[in-house]
Coordinates of C-alpha atoms in Angstrom, one line a residue:
M1 CA 59.6 82.7 136.8
K2 CA 60.7 79.4 134.9
N3 CA 64.1 79.6 133.6
V4 CA 65.2 78.2 130.3
S5 CA 67.5 75.1 131.3
A6 CA 71.2 75.4 131.4
T7 CA 71.2 72.2 129.3
L8 CA 69.7 74.0 126.3
V9 CA 72.0 76.6 126.3
M10 CA 75.0 74.3 125.8
L11 CA 73.0 72.3 123.8
F12 CA 72.6 75.5 121.4
W13 CA 76.2 76.5 121.5
G14 CA 77.2 72.6 120.6
Y15 CA 74.1 73.0 117.8
L16 CA 75.7 76.4 116.2
T17 CA 79.5 74.9 116.6
L18 CA 78.5 72.0 114.6
L19 CA 77.2 73.6 111.7
G20 CA 80.0 76.2 111.2
Q21 CA 78.1 79.3 113.1
T22 CA 81.0 81.1 115.3
A23 CA 78.3 83.2 117.4
S24 CA 74.7 83.6 118.1
P25 CA 73.0 86.0 115.5
V26 CA 70.6 87.2 118.3
R27 CA 71.0 90.6 119.4
L28 CA 70.5 91.5 123.5
S29 CA 69.8 94.9 123.6
E30 CA 68.7 96.6 127.1
T31 CA 67.2 99.3 125.0
Y32 CA 65.0 97.5 123.1
E33 CA 63.9 95.8 126.3
L34 CA 63.4 99.2 127.8
A35 CA 61.0 100.4 125.0
N36 CA 59.1 97.2 125.3
I37 CA 58.2 97.0 128.8
I38 CA 57.5 100.9 128.7
L39 CA 54.7 100.1 125.8
A40 CA 53.5 97.1 127.8
L41 CA 52.4 99.4 130.8
T42 CA 50.2 101.7 129.0
D43 CA 46.9 101.2 129.1
Y44 CA 46.7 100.1 125.1
G45 CA 49.7 98.0 126.1
K46 CA 47.9 96.5 129.1
T47 CA 44.1 96.3 126.9
D48 CA 45.3 95.2 123.4
P49 CA 45.0 91.5 123.4
W50 CA 47.8 91.0 120.6
E51 CA 50.0 94.0 120.8
V52 CA 51.9 92.7 123.7
S53 CA 52.6 89.2 124.5
Q54 CA 51.0 88.7 128.0
Q55 CA 51.1 84.6 128.2
S56 CA 54.5 84.6 130.2
A57 CA 55.7 84.5 133.7
Y58 CA 58.0 87.1 133.0
Y59 CA 54.9 89.7 131.8
Q60 CA 53.5 89.0 135.3
E61 CA 56.7 90.2 136.8
V62 CA 57.3 93.3 134.6
R63 CA 53.5 94.0 135.3
T64 CA 54.2 93.4 139.5
Y65 CA 57.6 95.4 139.5
F66 CA 56.6 98.4 137.6
D67 CA 52.7 98.9 138.9
A68 CA 54.0 101.2 141.4
Y69 CA 55.1 103.5 138.4
R70 CA 51.8 103.2 136.3
H71 CA 51.4 107.2 136.8
H72 CA 54.6 107.9 135.5
P73 CA 54.1 110.6 132.4
L74 CA 56.0 108.8 130.1
L75 CA 53.4 105.8 130.0
T76 CA 50.6 108.8 129.1
K77 CA 52.6 110.4 126.3
V78 CA 53.5 106.8 124.4
N79 CA 50.1 105.3 124.8
Y80 CA 49.9 104.6 121.0
S81 CA 46.8 103.2 119.8
R82 CA 47.1 100.3 116.7
Q83 CA 45.7 103.3 114.3
Q84 CA 49.2 104.9 115.4
W85 CA 51.0 101.8 114.7
Q86 CA 53.7 103.6 113.2
N87 CA 54.6 105.6 116.5
Y88 CA 54.4 102.5 118.2
L89 CA 56.8 100.5 115.9
S90 CA 59.1 103.2 115.8
F91 CA 59.5 103.7 119.4
R92 CA 60.0 100.2 119.8
T93 CA 62.2 99.5 117.2
D94 CA 64.2 102.9 116.8
S95 CA 65.0 102.4 120.7
Y96 CA 67.8 99.4 119.5
A97 CA 70.0 102.6 117.8
F98 CA 70.5 103.9 121.5
I99 CA 72.4 102.8 124.4
F100 CA 73.4 103.6 128.0
D101 CA 77.0 105.7 128.3
G102 CA 78.7 106.0 131.5
S103 CA 76.8 108.5 133.1
N104 CA 73.8 106.6 132.2
H105 CA 72.4 108.8 129.7
L106 CA 70.6 107.5 126.6
I107 CA 73.0 108.3 123.3
R108 CA 72.5 107.4 119.8
K109 CA 75.0 104.8 118.9
I110 CA 73.9 104.2 115.3
A111 CA 72.0 105.9 112.2
F112 CA 68.7 104.1 112.3
S113 CA 65.2 104.5 111.9
A114 CA 62.6 102.1 111.5
N115 CA 59.8 104.1 109.9
S116 CA 60.8 107.2 107.9
G117 CA 59.2 110.5 109.3
F118 CA 58.6 109.0 112.6
N119 CA 61.3 109.6 116.0
P120 CA 59.1 109.2 119.3
F121 CA 61.8 107.2 121.0
E122 CA 64.5 110.1 120.5
E123 CA 61.8 112.8 121.0
N124 CA 61.0 111.5 124.6
L125 CA 64.5 110.6 125.7
A126 CA 64.3 113.0 128.6
L127 CA 60.9 111.1 130.2
I128 CA 62.5 108.1 129.1
E129 CA 65.7 108.6 131.1
D130 CA 63.6 109.6 134.1
F131 CA 61.4 106.3 133.8
V132 CA 64.7 104.7 134.1
Q133 CA 66.0 106.1 137.1
T134 CA 62.4 106.1 139.2
T135 CA 62.1 102.6 138.4
R136 CA 65.9 101.3 138.5
F137 CA 65.2 99.9 135.1
R138 CA 68.4 98.9 134.8
Q139 CA 68.8 96.7 138.1
F140 CA 65.7 94.8 136.9
Y141 CA 67.3 94.1 133.2
T142 CA 70.4 93.1 134.9
N143 CA 68.6 90.6 137.0
H144 CA 67.1 89.5 134.1
I145 CA 70.1 88.8 131.5
P146 CA 70.0 85.3 132.1
Y147 CA 66.7 84.5 131.4
Y148 CA 67.2 86.6 128.1
K149 CA 70.1 84.3 127.4
G150 CA 67.7 81.1 128.1
L151 CA 65.5 82.4 125.8
A152 CA 67.7 83.3 123.0
S153 CA 69.2 79.7 123.0
A154 CA 66.0 77.9 123.2
Y155 CA 64.4 80.0 120.1
L156 CA 67.1 79.4 117.8
V157 CA 67.6 75.7 118.8
S158 CA 63.9 75.5 118.0
Q159 CA 63.9 77.4 114.9
R160 CA 66.8 75.8 113.1
Y161 CA 68.3 79.1 112.4
P162 CA 71.5 77.6 110.6
E163 CA 69.2 75.2 108.3
M164 CA 66.7 78.4 107.9
L165 CA 69.6 80.1 106.6
Q166 CA 71.4 77.7 104.4
F167 CA 67.9 76.8 102.7
L168 CA 67.7 80.7 101.9
E169 CA 71.1 80.9 100.7
N170 CA 70.9 77.7 98.4
E171 CA 67.4 78.6 96.9
L172 CA 67.7 82.4 96.3
G173 CA 71.6 82.9 96.4
K174 CA 73.8 85.0 99.3
Q175 CA 72.9 88.4 99.7
P176 CA 76.5 90.8 98.8
T177 CA 74.6 93.7 100.5
L178 CA 74.0 92.1 103.9
S179 CA 77.5 92.0 105.9
S180 CA 75.3 89.6 108.4
Y181 CA 72.2 88.9 110.0
A182 CA 71.3 89.8 113.7
I183 CA 67.9 88.8 115.3
V184 CA 66.6 91.1 118.1
M185 CA 64.1 89.7 120.4
S186 CA 62.0 90.7 123.6
P187 CA 59.2 88.4 125.6
L188 CA 57.0 91.0 125.4
V189 CA 56.4 91.5 121.6
G190 CA 52.9 90.6 120.6
R191 CA 52.9 91.5 117.1
M192 CA 54.5 93.5 114.2
N193 CA 57.4 91.5 114.0
C194 CA 59.7 93.5 111.5
H195 CA 63.0 93.1 109.0
R196 CA 65.0 96.1 108.6
V197 CA 68.4 96.8 107.2
V198 CA 70.7 98.1 110.2
E199 CA 73.8 99.2 108.8
G200 CA 74.2 96.5 106.5
V201 CA 73.1 94.0 108.6
G202 CA 69.8 92.5 108.0
T203 CA 67.9 92.5 111.1
D204 CA 65.1 90.6 112.1
F205 CA 62.9 92.2 115.1
I206 CA 60.7 88.8 116.0
T207 CA 57.8 87.7 118.1
L208 CA 58.7 84.5 120.2
P209 CA 56.8 81.5 120.0
S210 CA 54.1 80.5 122.5
F211 CA 55.8 77.3 123.4
I212 CA 58.8 78.8 124.5
L213 CA 57.4 81.9 126.2
M214 CA 55.1 79.5 128.4
G215 CA 58.6 77.6 129.1
K216 CA 58.0 74.1 127.2
T217 CA 61.1 72.3 126.3
L218 CA 61.5 71.0 122.8
Q219 CA 60.6 67.3 124.1
T220 CA 57.1 68.2 125.0
T221 CA 56.3 70.6 121.9
S222 CA 55.0 69.2 119.2
E223 CA 56.4 69.4 115.6
E224 CA 53.6 71.3 114.4
E225 CA 54.0 73.8 117.3
I226 CA 57.5 74.2 116.2
A227 CA 57.0 74.1 112.3
S228 CA 54.4 77.0 112.9
G229 CA 56.4 78.9 115.4
T230 CA 59.1 79.2 112.5
H231 CA 56.9 81.5 110.5
M232 CA 57.5 84.6 112.4
L233 CA 61.6 84.2 111.8
F234 CA 61.5 82.7 108.5
T235 CA 58.8 85.3 107.1
E236 CA 60.7 88.3 108.1
L237 CA 64.5 86.6 107.2
D238 CA 63.2 85.8 103.7
H239 CA 62.5 89.2 103.0
A240 CA 66.0 89.9 102.7
F241 CA 66.0 87.8 100.1
V242 CA 63.0 87.5 98.3
N243 CA 62.8 91.7 98.1
P244 CA 66.3 92.0 96.1
M245 CA 64.8 89.0 93.7
T246 CA 62.2 91.1 93.2
E247 CA 64.0 94.0 92.3
L248 CA 65.8 92.1 89.6
Y249 CA 62.4 91.7 88.3
Q250 CA 60.6 94.6 88.9
L251 CA 59.8 95.3 85.3
L252 CA 58.1 91.7 84.9
V253 CA 56.5 91.9 88.2
K254 CA 54.7 95.3 87.4
T255 CA 54.0 93.7 83.7
H256 CA 52.5 90.5 84.9
F257 CA 51.3 91.2 88.6
S258 CA 48.5 93.6 89.6
N259 CA 47.9 94.5 93.0
Q260 CA 44.4 95.4 92.3
R261 CA 43.9 91.5 91.2
W262 CA 45.8 90.1 94.3
D263 CA 45.2 92.2 97.0
T264 CA 42.1 93.4 98.5
G265 CA 43.2 96.0 101.4
S266 CA 46.3 94.4 102.9
G267 CA 47.9 98.0 102.9
Y268 CA 50.9 96.8 100.9
E269 CA 48.8 97.3 97.5
K270 CA 50.5 100.9 97.8
D271 CA 53.7 99.8 97.1
S272 CA 54.4 98.5 93.5
L273 CA 56.4 95.2 94.9
A274 CA 55.2 94.9 98.6
T275 CA 52.0 92.7 98.0
F276 CA 54.2 90.4 95.9
N277 CA 56.9 90.6 98.0
E278 CA 54.6 89.3 100.6
Y279 CA 52.9 86.7 99.0
M280 CA 56.5 85.0 97.7
T281 CA 57.6 85.2 101.1
W282 CA 54.8 82.8 102.3
A283 CA 54.9 80.9 99.4
V284 CA 58.6 80.3 100.1
Y285 CA 57.9 79.5 103.8
N286 CA 55.6 76.8 102.8
L287 CA 58.3 74.9 100.9
Y288 CA 60.8 75.5 103.7
V289 CA 57.9 73.6 105.9
Q290 CA 58.0 70.7 103.4
H291 CA 61.3 70.1 103.7
Y292 CA 62.3 70.1 107.4
F293 CA 58.8 69.5 108.9
P294 CA 57.1 67.2 106.0
S295 CA 54.7 65.3 108.5
V296 CA 52.8 68.5 109.3
A297 CA 53.5 71.0 106.0
K298 CA 49.9 70.4 105.0
K299 CA 48.6 71.3 108.2
V300 CA 50.6 74.4 108.9
S301 CA 50.5 75.8 105.0
L302 CA 46.7 75.5 105.0
E303 CA 46.4 77.5 108.7
W304 CA 48.8 80.2 107.3
A305 CA 47.3 80.7 103.9
M306 CA 44.1 81.1 105.4
Q307 CA 45.2 83.4 108.2
N308 CA 46.9 85.4 105.6
E309 CA 43.6 85.5 103.3
T310 CA 42.3 87.6 106.4
R311 CA 45.4 90.2 105.8
G312 CA 43.9 90.9 102.1
F313 CA 46.3 88.0 100.6
Y314 CA 42.7 86.1 99.1
A315 CA 44.9 84.1 96.7
S316 CA 47.1 82.7 99.0
N317 CA 46.5 79.1 98.8
L318 CA 46.7 79.4 95.0
F319 CA 50.0 81.4 94.7
N320 CA 51.3 78.7 97.5
K321 CA 50.1 75.8 95.1
E322 CA 51.6 77.5 91.5
L323 CA 54.9 78.0 93.1
E324 CA 54.9 74.4 94.8
A325 CA 54.1 72.6 91.6
M326 CA 56.8 74.4 89.5
Y327 CA 59.3 73.8 92.5
Q328 CA 58.4 70.2 92.2
K329 CA 58.5 69.9 88.7
R330 CA 62.1 71.8 88.6
K331 CA 65.1 70.4 86.4
T332 CA 68.0 69.0 88.4
G333 CA 69.8 71.8 89.6
Q334 CA 67.4 74.5 89.4
T335 CA 66.5 76.7 92.3
L336 CA 63.9 79.4 93.3
E337 CA 66.1 81.8 91.6
D338 CA 65.8 80.0 88.4
L339 CA 62.0 80.0 88.8
Y340 CA 61.7 83.3 89.6
P341 CA 60.5 85.1 86.2
R342 CA 58.9 81.8 85.2
L343 CA 56.7 82.0 88.2
I344 CA 55.7 85.6 87.1
K345 CA 54.8 85.1 84.0
R346 CA 52.5 82.3 85.0
L347 CA 50.9 84.6 87.8
G348 CA 50.2 87.0 85.0
K349 CA 48.4 84.5 83.0
L350 CA 46.0 83.3 85.8
Q351 CA 45.1 86.7 87.1
N352 CA 42.4 87.8 85.0
R353 CA 40.6 85.1 86.2
V354 CA 41.3 84.8 90.1
Q355 CA 38.9 86.7 92.4
K356 CA 37.5 86.1 95.7
P357 CA 34.7 83.4 96.0
V358 CA 31.6 84.4 98.2
I359 CA 28.4 82.7 99.4
Q360 CA 25.8 84.8 97.0
S361 CA 22.6 83.2 98.7
S362 CA 21.3 80.3 100.6
N363 CA 17.6 79.1 101.2
L364 CA 17.9 79.6 104.9
S365 CA 19.8 82.6 105.5
D366 CA 18.1 85.2 107.7
K367 CA 15.2 82.6 108.1
N368 CA 13.2 81.8 110.8
L369 CA 12.6 78.0 111.3
S370 CA 10.5 75.7 113.7
D371 CA 12.7 72.7 113.5
T372 CA 16.2 72.2 114.5
V373 CA 16.6 70.2 111.7
A374 CA 18.0 72.6 108.4
K375 CA 18.0 71.5 105.1
F376 CA 21.0 74.1 103.5
V377 CA 21.2 74.9 99.8
V378 CA 24.4 77.3 99.5
Y379 CA 24.7 79.0 96.0
F380 CA 28.5 80.4 95.2
S381 CA 29.7 83.4 93.3
E382 CA 31.7 80.8 91.1
P383 CA 32.4 77.0 90.7
M384 CA 33.8 75.6 93.8
I385 CA 35.7 72.3 93.9
K386 CA 33.1 69.6 94.6
A387 CA 34.8 68.2 97.8
D388 CA 33.6 65.0 99.5
S389 CA 33.5 66.7 102.8
F390 CA 34.2 69.8 104.4
D391 CA 33.9 71.0 107.7
V392 CA 31.7 74.0 109.2
I393 CA 31.8 75.6 112.7
I394 CA 28.3 76.1 114.2
A395 CA 28.1 79.1 116.9
T396 CA 25.2 80.8 118.9
E397 CA 24.4 84.1 120.1
K398 CA 23.1 84.6 123.3
E399 CA 23.0 88.0 124.9
G400 CA 25.0 89.4 122.2
K401 CA 27.9 87.0 122.5
V402 CA 28.5 84.4 120.0
S403 CA 29.8 81.2 121.0
K404 CA 31.1 77.8 119.0
E405 CA 28.8 75.1 119.8
R406 CA 30.5 72.6 117.5
Q407 CA 32.3 71.9 114.7
V408 CA 30.6 69.2 111.9
E409 CA 32.4 67.6 109.1
V410 CA 29.8 67.9 106.4
S411 CA 29.8 64.6 104.2
K412 CA 27.4 62.3 102.5
K413 CA 26.0 61.5 106.1
Q414 CA 24.9 65.1 106.4
G415 CA 23.3 64.5 102.7
L416 CA 26.0 66.5 100.9
S417 CA 25.9 67.1 97.2
W418 CA 26.8 69.5 94.6
S419 CA 25.2 70.9 91.5
K420 CA 26.7 69.8 88.2
D421 CA 28.7 73.2 87.9
G422 CA 29.7 73.2 91.4
K423 CA 28.2 76.4 92.0
S424 CA 25.8 74.9 94.5
A425 CA 25.8 72.7 97.5
Q426 CA 23.0 71.3 99.9
F427 CA 23.3 69.4 103.3
T428 CA 21.8 68.9 106.2
L429 CA 22.8 70.4 109.6
H430 CA 21.1 70.0 113.2
L431 CA 21.0 73.6 114.8
V432 CA 19.9 74.6 118.3
H433 CA 17.0 76.7 119.3
G434 CA 17.8 80.4 119.1
L435 CA 20.3 82.5 116.6
N436 CA 22.5 80.1 115.0
Y437 CA 25.7 81.2 112.4
V438 CA 27.1 78.6 110.4
F439 CA 30.9 79.6 109.6
F440 CA 32.8 78.0 106.4
N441 CA 36.7 78.2 106.2
V442 CA 37.6 79.7 110.0
P443 CA 41.4 80.1 110.2
W444 CA 42.8 77.8 112.8
Q445 CA 39.9 75.8 113.1
T446 CA 38.7 74.4 109.6
K447 CA 40.6 71.2 108.8
T448 CA 39.1 71.0 105.1
P449 CA 38.2 74.3 103.8
L450 CA 36.0 75.1 100.6
C451 CA 38.2 75.9 97.6
A452 CA 37.1 77.4 94.0
Q453 CA 38.0 75.5 90.8
T454 CA 40.7 78.6 90.7
G455 CA 42.3 77.3 93.9
V456 CA 41.3 80.3 95.6
Y457 CA 39.9 79.8 99.2
L458 CA 35.9 80.9 99.8
T459 CA 36.2 83.6 102.0
P460 CA 37.6 83.2 105.6
Y461 CA 34.7 83.4 108.2
S462 CA 31.7 83.1 105.4
Q463 CA 28.7 82.8 107.6
L464 CA 25.4 81.8 107.4
K465 CA 22.7 83.1 109.8
T466 CA 19.5 80.9 110.8
T467 CA 17.0 81.5 113.6
V468 CA 15.3 78.2 115.2
A469 CA 12.0 79.5 117.3
H470 CA 12.1 78.1 121.1
Q471 CA 9.8 75.6 121.8

């Protein structure tokens, strides 16, 4: 396993000293790592591609070391599926409330529960203790403490944590209800990073960026990777500032911001303020990236806006642009805190005309062609911005598997032209023999997305399907 260098650790401590940070906010937790190892060894943890981060050498060490104990009954008992995400997240996160006493028994140190009504870690203490003793987990953990500390150092240096905190405090004010900030990490967490208040401490249970898990140094990591990687910490820490501010203006939000208009099934829409908070959190992240990573901010913001639209926050680009425009025109001395009520009212004026743009039809959709040269006419549900170019992904299906063929920038070279009202576009593409898919607005691949005149991107993964006969 590749360890993080001692030089980087020294750099980190010097970095904090310069910025007046007296101690690292990272809390290394033996019981949290225990919970993550247990979940990584379950059938679900092994087979789901996202829940457990499987890209590090450390993950392979965990699998190799604990493989002899793969039939331990605990691993069957806590084999939660994605549909049981509350149990999964609670088992993982609630472990932070426990410590080992002098007799190697797990005891609760603090009163903390990640999700009300779920208590899977405490309910399985006897099995967990047996697993610890059987596998000699505590020795495994002790042997890896230098690795965990190295990850913590590398993470905070790459995330610019002190600047991040300062940015949020400057824009949204210090939070008197939070006594301090803490970051809890494990190299095994793949998804569901979360923010919770633990005994008055705003605590972020984060996911580590891929470049850190792969052992890359900052010198060999691109600015785009670093900027994009900061989203995991920022958008959780951000909630500690955004959520209380929204609470102050909750009547205004409930009057001017309808979850039914802005949310297409994220799961947040059941809470009167949660959808707004999620939108706002990411919009503030965009401002942070523009401030500290201006050369890559446009690309990073585009990628995360499209990704968030797949989560149900379909107007992410519009929301981001509205806050950005207001922020750029702010008066001297104004902060995001000052702009909050104005933004909410502005969104209220927009929401009655905001909807998800879709492809309504195409002349070649589900058609069979004899020629690989295909002249498409695409009709949209509402007027689109008549872009000079946009890109599409052409994919083919063989034996039930869809694979990318190539990415094409559609422009005048492909005969791109728009109708006067922007509700249709025509262009020519060269397809291949067999079943072809033409995808629009593909997150992490599309460079120039299609966007409605309202500022809302065309629905991600919009597609046309056309077959070209084999010769």
